[in-house]
Amino acid sequence: MLAGPPPSFNAGPPTQPMQQQAHPPSQMYPNQFQQPTLPPNFQGNQHQPPALPPNFQGNQQAPPAGPPTYPNMQQQQYQQQPTLPPPSSVGNQPQFPPQSHYPPDNQQLPPPTHFPLQPPAPGNQPQYPSQPPMMSNGINQPSMPQTYPNQGPPLPPPSSSSVAATSNSLRPAPITPNQFGPPPTMGVPQFPSQPSFPNQPPSNLAGMPQYPGTQPPFSGPPSTFPSANQPPPPTGYPQQQLPPQYGSQSHLSGPSTVPGSQLNGPGTYPGQMPPAPVQQQQQQQQPYQPQRIDPDMVPNVVQVLEQSQEKIQQPFITNAPGLLPPLVATDFVCQDQGSCNPRFIRSTTYTIPNAHDMIKQSHIPIALAISPLANLRPDELGPPVTNFGEIGPVRCHRCKAYMCSFMQFIDGGKRFLCCFCEAATDVPTEYFNHLDHSGRRMDWYQRPELCLGTYEIVATKQYCKDEKWPEPPAFIFMIDVSYNSVRSGLVEYICHILKTDLLDYLPKDQGAETSNVRVGFATFDKQIHFYNIKNTLGQPQMMIVSDLEDIFVPLLDGFLCLPQDSRGVINSLLEQIPQTFANTQETETILAPVIQAGIQALKGANCTGKIYLFSTTLPIAVAPGKLSNRDDKKLLGSDKEKTLLAPINNVYTKLGEECAQNGCAVDLFVFPNNYLDLATIGEVCRVSGGQIYKFNYFSIENDGERLHDELKRNFQRTTVFDALMRVRTSAGIRPIDFLGNFYMTNATEMIFGTIDSDKSVSVELKHDDKLPVESNTYIQAALLYTSISGQRRLRILTLALTVTSAYTSLYPACDLDTIMNYITKVAIRSVTMSTPKSIRDNIITQAANMLACYRKNCAQATTAGQLILPETLKLLPVYVTALIKCDALTGTQTVSTDDRSLLMQRVMSMDIKGTFAYLYPRIYALHDLDENNLPPPMIRCLYERLSESGAYVIENGLVMYIWLGSQVNPTFVQSLFGVQTGHIQPEKCRIVDLDNPISRNVRTLLNMIRNERNAHMKLFVIQQRDSIEPFFKNYLVEDKGFTGGASYVDFLYHLHREIRNILQ
Amino acid sequence: MATYQEFIAQNEERDGVRFTWNVWPSTRLEATRLVVPLGCQFTPLKERYDLPPLNYDPVLCTNKTCRSILNPFCTVDYRAKIWICNFCLQRNNFPPQYAGITEQLQPAELSPQYTTIEYTLMRTPAQPAVFLFVVDTCMDEDDMTALKESLQMALSLLPTDALVGLITFGRMVHIHELNCEGMTRSYVFRGTKDYTAKQVQEMLGLMKQQSNQRPMPGNPNVPPQQAPNFFSKFIQPLSQCDMSLTDLLGELQRDPWPVSQGKRALRSTGAALSIAIGLLETLYPNTGARIMLFIAGPCTQGPGIIIDEEFKHTIRSHHDIEKDNAKYMKKAIKFYEGLANRSAVNGHVIDLYSSALDQTGLHEMKYCSNYTGGHMVMGDSFNTSLFKQTFQKVFAKDNKNEYRMNFGATIEVKTSRELKVCGAIGSCVSLAQRGSNVSETELGMGGTNAWKICGIYPNSTLSIFLEVLNQQQGAAQGVPGGQRGYVQFITQYQHLSGFKKIRVTTVARNLIDATTNMPTIAASFDQECASVAMARIAVYRSDTEEGSDVLRWLDKMLIRLCQKFAIYEKDNPGSFQLTDTFTLYPQFMYHLRRSQFLQVFNNSPDETAFYRHYLLVEDLTQCLVMIQPILYAYSFNGPPEPVLLDSSSILPDRILLMDTFYHILIYHGETIAQWVKAHYQDLPEYENFKQLLQAPVGDATEILQSRFPMPRYIVTEFGGSQARFLLYKVNPSQTHANLGWGQTAGAPILTDDVNLQTFMEHLKKLAVSTTT
């Protein structure tokens, strides 16, 4: 696993002196390690000494800001620094931790400088046999496994203070419990050891074999610990009681230690937490050891993904309840054999606790992430559409659940038992069929609803508004034609692309020959201009409405037309619009009336649809929905930020509700040059199920292509209208909370003006009662919608889960991706109600509790000093650290208010894949692409992993950066951008369509990324040490945040300490 | 008294004035005892082709309270170059340019033959008139097409310098920009809202020039470049926008909003009219402008709603109105009256062109035409020749090739001291000008001595009522019978050519002592004029009073008149005899009582409004036709002759031609009808029959061509359903009740109405009775 790097590390470490600081217990985080100092060391180690330093320095400077909270600490730190050999100091510390840990326990243990993650596990060390060896080996590799366990750096138990720096990582990420941010400053020496996390990674890895039962244990870990590899002897293990200290339970091997439960084993890291007092740690540190926690040793995303991908050789078959699906970021094929494809619904856990107590204890949320229209792989079977004709969908007469594969037919097929409420319902005669010897209907295999977890039914009239068949949806384009918009070229460009090809991309239903989506056009400034594009007209007609108080649509017939019928008039209209407004002087615009008009137009035409609204400025003209500039960047990041991020009034919220109720949504394309109050106007998108696209300082040159592509993607993704979703569950549990962008009028139904394949909602479940342990629990999400061709349909998604009363079954069944998706959304939702600090604290507390509960119930055999992570949750710390510093949650003044609002809204509708990408960006090296091997392997989000002579792309689903190392080959730049290295301009730079392998490969890769994300992400090109490099660095989530926030390794220390606090 | 008839005719010919009494009693008391009020029918712009063109300003009396105009009745001292005003006796010097006048060399205005004279004011620049078409689009395709054609035709009939604009409405109101290239543009307003003029201005951006230039930072370079584009984008000279407007009209669509079954189309007539008025008010105040409103149904929403969109709610009838069952009526009337007043203030005319089988709300909207001198046209469809030809006539020209329409007329009445002005009835509004000669007694629109007629035509006629003051001294001591009263009508108006003109009519009548000269006064009675005056008063009163009260009042007045002027012995009906000048009057009154003006039975409120409108507009002759239709008979027995409007005139071998002003009806008697059915007219040997059939048609055509609005033309025959138009007009001297065996002449009318003979019997009885 981590093997690769060891040599280098070794090399490195030795040279560097370790600095360990003893922290006063009181100080929580040793942010202590001064990042600056550390880095150099690391770098040195890593080979990039020269380059790094500067960076670090940069960082160092930053730190000061961060520290404020702990002024004292800093000072101390600084002081200390001097004493220490600069290079060694920082970096070492963390690394040392292991040593230090030992120190605490056995201070001398240090030998194992190598331990990548030094667990300060005091007692542990001894236990681990391995460790010592590791040490001896000198390098991590071997140690890795062992290390994990041990690693638990010697934390000063009492003080929660986190541990010293983590691994080699460049950054000094000290984990400040409080602020993760800026610990960097000097603190270095101080805490080093304490928090040292056990180098969990290894342990985790070891754990890999997570999936109990089903999947074979990962081999990955083998090298490391034997134990780890150990048999996945997964049987639920008995819960062992832990003596307060477990030395090292076999970390990895957790399993081994724990009888039976594989789960534990694998997942757990033995984090060792030496009770050692801080001072001890310091001492330990002092003996510096070249290495601190080896970041390679902590569980890391890239490695986990690679390993789990390797394991996926066969399709994931949903033929039994409670099967844990592969990780969301892996590439797998699913065969629907009863439960729906995990792409549609994933659960935070596939084994539901039987009682609420367990949830309360474990803090594992029971929630579903539902993407009802998720795109499937081409080789997966899409939901078949069935048609029951007049009788309509077959449903349970009591709870109204729809027929699904889990309904049980009785009485020779005359009745069926509902799997949700257990009521027996008579089978309609038209639907009757005999049962075979096993009690299954004879036709079960022919009927999708009886054998699949996902199917669609054509609805009957009772499912339509006013019992009338719906019309096909319509798209309305409403374009700002005020001065700004015209001058930036936006108006002309939009008209141009609509005219040339966009209208050819209008969506059509599967199998349909042509799109029957009608389109309508309107423009606005202080007035609204509607256009009549009826095909019988010789020229378009413009109708101007300036009565904004009570807006109305001046025409009906002719406003919405099929492009294929009215193409001539539309084209001439799109030519006329830019001309007509070319000389406009109008700078004020309106917005609410425009949206209102769109809704009315659709209402008037009696159809559903979408409003594409292109706006450039804050609507300040006198009209309903008038807004004013209330931006105050200073508030961002403070406790008062919620006032800025919450809508100022409910005008736009009401509009959104009206949209949702009328089956339409607003997709808002904004092109601001300054504040727009997206927090307020974005409400209309949020509630209606629309989306915001933002193009700052729009220019055709920079953003034209992106706008075009986004529109095209928007048109082409699967979108349905006037949708209503309801989630039904087995008795004893029920949905209580719903997160996402939609509208609710009662406690159970989510109403979407539109919903598309990129959108997801989360539903939290709550126990009403205890569930019988031996039974299954069923979930059914039913989405009633109008398709793009105007057909009213239902999509039924059913999922079966198991029930348990044992934590040892619960943890192995957890899906971390889903948990993070849920936690993220909950956190974002509370931004407008709570304060940033309490939100972060809550997240950390929850994470710590989840792990602590595991520790308490499933890994009692471990020592207190060990950080033990369940296999399924071993990436939790890295995700949490990413989450608490992600810019949607923790925006500071570097993210504009509007961008923040935008991010928050985006996150709320993200599916699991989206949150995963957002929390842990992908990095690919561009300088050595092989066209036969795309995409290349992912790279961890660590600055140190970037080579000065390389070029990388990083993307998180929302933005994309290309980073050019300072020593990057000029030919590379030339072949990619067609300019000299010196002429790279961050925003302007575009990848030119050049005919050379580099350009081709890069473009192919970028297109792959875009297609995978279904978004044309804004691309920034930056060079190492650019002034804007810090923005880029902010996405390297394992490093310290650029505005604050602990590095991964630091955070591990912190988390560990939290856990220990909880356990105590 | 032939002389009086001649005198009357001559005066009418020359001045367009006919007085009810041509000799006036000299005391107020006596004047009021005349029963028929002293007054005149005045046709201000009576067509006169012999007037000399005077391109200078009139000479005014310098008395500030008088300001009357030099006229032939003034005493002129040619040597001193002084003239004495015949109204206030002020001595005035002639202005310098009159220095050369002598008894031989008189300016036209002093010539006795020019008691009516017209000045053209050259100082004010000509201003073209504005034509704003306000078009309903809720109508079926045929109507729409026909209307579009009519409008396009209208463009070709207008003077090229005229300004035009277009507003269309249905559920919404569209104000069209003219002269747009590439794309037509219109501002749209909600039809359910009553916009103030200010809102309209703001929303149309008419205020922009001022407001926008100031707060436009960063664009100081946008100068008031409005200069070249002087005209608003909504109202432009026809010469500039002819093409685009023609296209615009051509592309005009029916209102696209769906109308569900059982509902009326949503029609925002009120809002559209309000916006049209607001637009003109802003852009062209006090300029001749004409809003031509075309409607194909009632306003069904917003301000001025007449009936809601549910078909099950029928539009109000007279019955509903009586029962106070017309939900929207009062509000609507108030609304349209308000609009009419606004429009009148600015001198803008509102024409109502209504074409629908059902009512369209003319009843509520009538004030728009009545107050502004607009036309009111009622038809069944725009796709009828009735509408098309009527509309064409709006733009007709006279013999001198000049448009007959004129704008913004004000009529001021100057009187000599013996007289005061009580009021006027006609298609006008009061200017509320309280001069010294304004009487306390109001009759019609009183309290003023000046009125405004925004749209005035050669036939526009006003009833003006006067009052005689007591001339205790003057009458007693002055020359008996030698005293004269003077009235001067000063009519200022804007000719369609754009020039301002002033027409001055000065008349004089003798004042005599009624106590001694009653026969003279009786002999000067103009019964035709009196009939029309009484009819107008009755109609005017009907607006505010119950129909039966009005009838009772008319009866009372008739009886009183007879008591005063007839010769009879008390309580002896047989002795009752009327003098020559009164003989026709009871008959007119009889027909007036039966007319559609006062009898609403069988008429819708819209029809009533329509009929009454023209009674208030037309000149005396036409009004008489309306009151008592003319009936001509054509037969082999002799040349065509006028016959009594009586059932006895309906004979089998006659063809009758009836002209009621609103209808032209040709009726074939029973025998004639049979002949026609037998196609005798097609046989060469019956050429004479063919000619007989042709004769009334030719005459009817003549009438049709000269009349505005086009009458409904009906050809019917004995027993034909349309014959009812004839039957209900004629005096039912024979009815089913009194038709005896063997009587062959005439056709019995199935009615319970009293006939003229009975009416007269009663009248005699009551007149001679001592108890009434």
PDB file of C-alpha atoms in Angstrom, chain A residues 641-701:
ATOM      1  CA  GLU A 641     -22.530  35.565   8.603  1.00  0.00           C
ATOM      2  CA  LYS A 642     -25.874  33.892   8.683  1.00  0.00           C
ATOM      3  CA  THR A 643     -27.601  37.211   8.269  1.00  0.00           C
ATOM      4  CA  LEU A 644     -25.790  37.632   5.011  1.00  0.00           C
ATOM      5  CA  LEU A 645     -26.339  34.115   3.817  1.00  0.00           C
ATOM      6  CA  ALA A 646     -29.997  33.951   4.600  1.00  0.00           C
ATOM      7  CA  PRO A 647     -32.480  35.583   2.225  1.00  0.00           C
ATOM      8  CA  ILE A 648     -33.452  39.085   3.184  1.00  0.00           C
ATOM      9  CA  ASN A 649     -37.107  38.526   2.448  1.00  0.00           C
ATOM     10  CA  ASN A 650     -39.310  35.790   1.185  1.00  0.00           C
ATOM     11  CA  VAL A 651     -40.305  37.239  -2.158  1.00  0.00           C
ATOM     12  CA  TYR A 652     -38.086  34.884  -4.084  1.00  0.00           C
ATOM     13  CA  THR A 653     -38.883  31.998  -1.823  1.00  0.00           C
ATOM     14  CA  LYS A 654     -42.545  32.482  -2.565  1.00  0.00           C
ATOM     15  CA  LEU A 655     -41.778  32.622  -6.231  1.00  0.00           C
ATOM     16  CA  GLY A 656     -39.929  29.381  -5.914  1.00  0.00           C
ATOM     17  CA  GLU A 657     -42.898  27.843  -4.216  1.00  0.00           C
ATOM     18  CA  GLU A 658     -45.139  29.052  -6.956  1.00  0.00           C
ATOM     19  CA  CYS A 659     -42.784  27.526  -9.488  1.00  0.00           C
ATOM     20  CA  ALA A 660     -42.741  24.230  -7.700  1.00  0.00           C
ATOM     21  CA  GLN A 661     -46.478  24.129  -7.492  1.00  0.00           C
ATOM     22  CA  ASN A 662     -46.785  24.854 -11.146  1.00  0.00           C
ATOM     23  CA  GLY A 663     -44.295  22.256 -12.185  1.00  0.00           C
ATOM     24  CA  CYS A 664     -41.582  24.547 -13.360  1.00  0.00           C
ATOM     25  CA  ALA A 665     -38.168  25.596 -12.187  1.00  0.00           C
ATOM     26  CA  VAL A 666     -35.845  28.492 -12.665  1.00  0.00           C
ATOM     27  CA  ASP A 667     -32.321  27.934 -13.862  1.00  0.00           C
ATOM     28  CA  LEU A 668     -30.563  31.123 -13.096  1.00  0.00           C
ATOM     29  CA  PHE A 669     -27.536  32.116 -15.122  1.00  0.00           C
ATOM     30  CA  VAL A 670     -25.921  35.091 -13.527  1.00  0.00           C
ATOM     31  CA  PHE A 671     -23.133  37.200 -14.977  1.00  0.00           C
ATOM     32  CA  PRO A 672     -22.339  39.605 -12.214  1.00  0.00           C
ATOM     33  CA  ASN A 673     -19.687  42.225 -11.949  1.00  0.00           C
ATOM     34  CA  ASN A 674     -20.533  42.672  -8.336  1.00  0.00           C
ATOM     35  CA  TYR A 675     -22.859  41.661  -5.584  1.00  0.00           C
ATOM     36  CA  LEU A 676     -26.106  40.054  -6.640  1.00  0.00           C
ATOM     37  CA  ASP A 677     -27.569  38.816  -3.396  1.00  0.00           C
ATOM     38  CA  LEU A 678     -27.702  35.242  -4.544  1.00  0.00           C
ATOM     39  CA  ALA A 679     -28.684  34.325  -1.027  1.00  0.00           C
ATOM     40  CA  THR A 680     -32.019  35.930  -1.725  1.00  0.00           C
ATOM     41  CA  ILE A 681     -32.631  35.440  -5.408  1.00  0.00           C
ATOM     42  CA  GLY A 682     -31.167  31.957  -5.333  1.00  0.00           C
ATOM     43  CA  GLU A 683     -34.108  30.923  -3.234  1.00  0.00           C
ATOM     44  CA  VAL A 684     -36.230  30.696  -6.289  1.00  0.00           C
ATOM     45  CA  CYS A 685     -33.908  28.061  -7.707  1.00  0.00           C
ATOM     46  CA  ARG A 686     -33.571  26.271  -4.439  1.00  0.00           C
ATOM     47  CA  VAL A 687     -37.249  25.860  -3.846  1.00  0.00           C
ATOM     48  CA  SER A 688     -38.193  25.121  -7.404  1.00  0.00           C
ATOM     49  CA  GLY A 689     -35.457  22.585  -7.994  1.00  0.00           C
ATOM     50  CA  GLY A 690     -33.526  24.760 -10.391  1.00  0.00           C
ATOM     51  CA  GLN A 691     -29.864  25.528 -10.494  1.00  0.00           C
ATOM     52  CA  ILE A 692     -27.665  28.580 -10.441  1.00  0.00           C
ATOM     53  CA  TYR A 693     -24.806  29.069 -12.861  1.00  0.00           C
ATOM     54  CA  LYS A 694     -22.449  31.902 -12.197  1.00  0.00           C
ATOM     55  CA  PHE A 695     -20.073  33.579 -14.593  1.00  0.00           C
ATOM     56  CA  ASN A 696     -18.166  36.355 -12.945  1.00  0.00           C
ATOM     57  CA  TYR A 697     -17.118  39.199 -15.187  1.00  0.00           C
ATOM     58  CA  PHE A 698     -18.461  37.478 -18.203  1.00  0.00           C
ATOM     59  CA  SER A 699     -16.586  37.827 -21.416  1.00  0.00           C
ATOM     60  CA  ILE A 700     -17.209  35.786 -24.469  1.00  0.00           C
ATOM     61  CA  GLU A 701     -13.569  34.947 -24.767  1.00  0.00           C
TER      62      GLU A 701
END
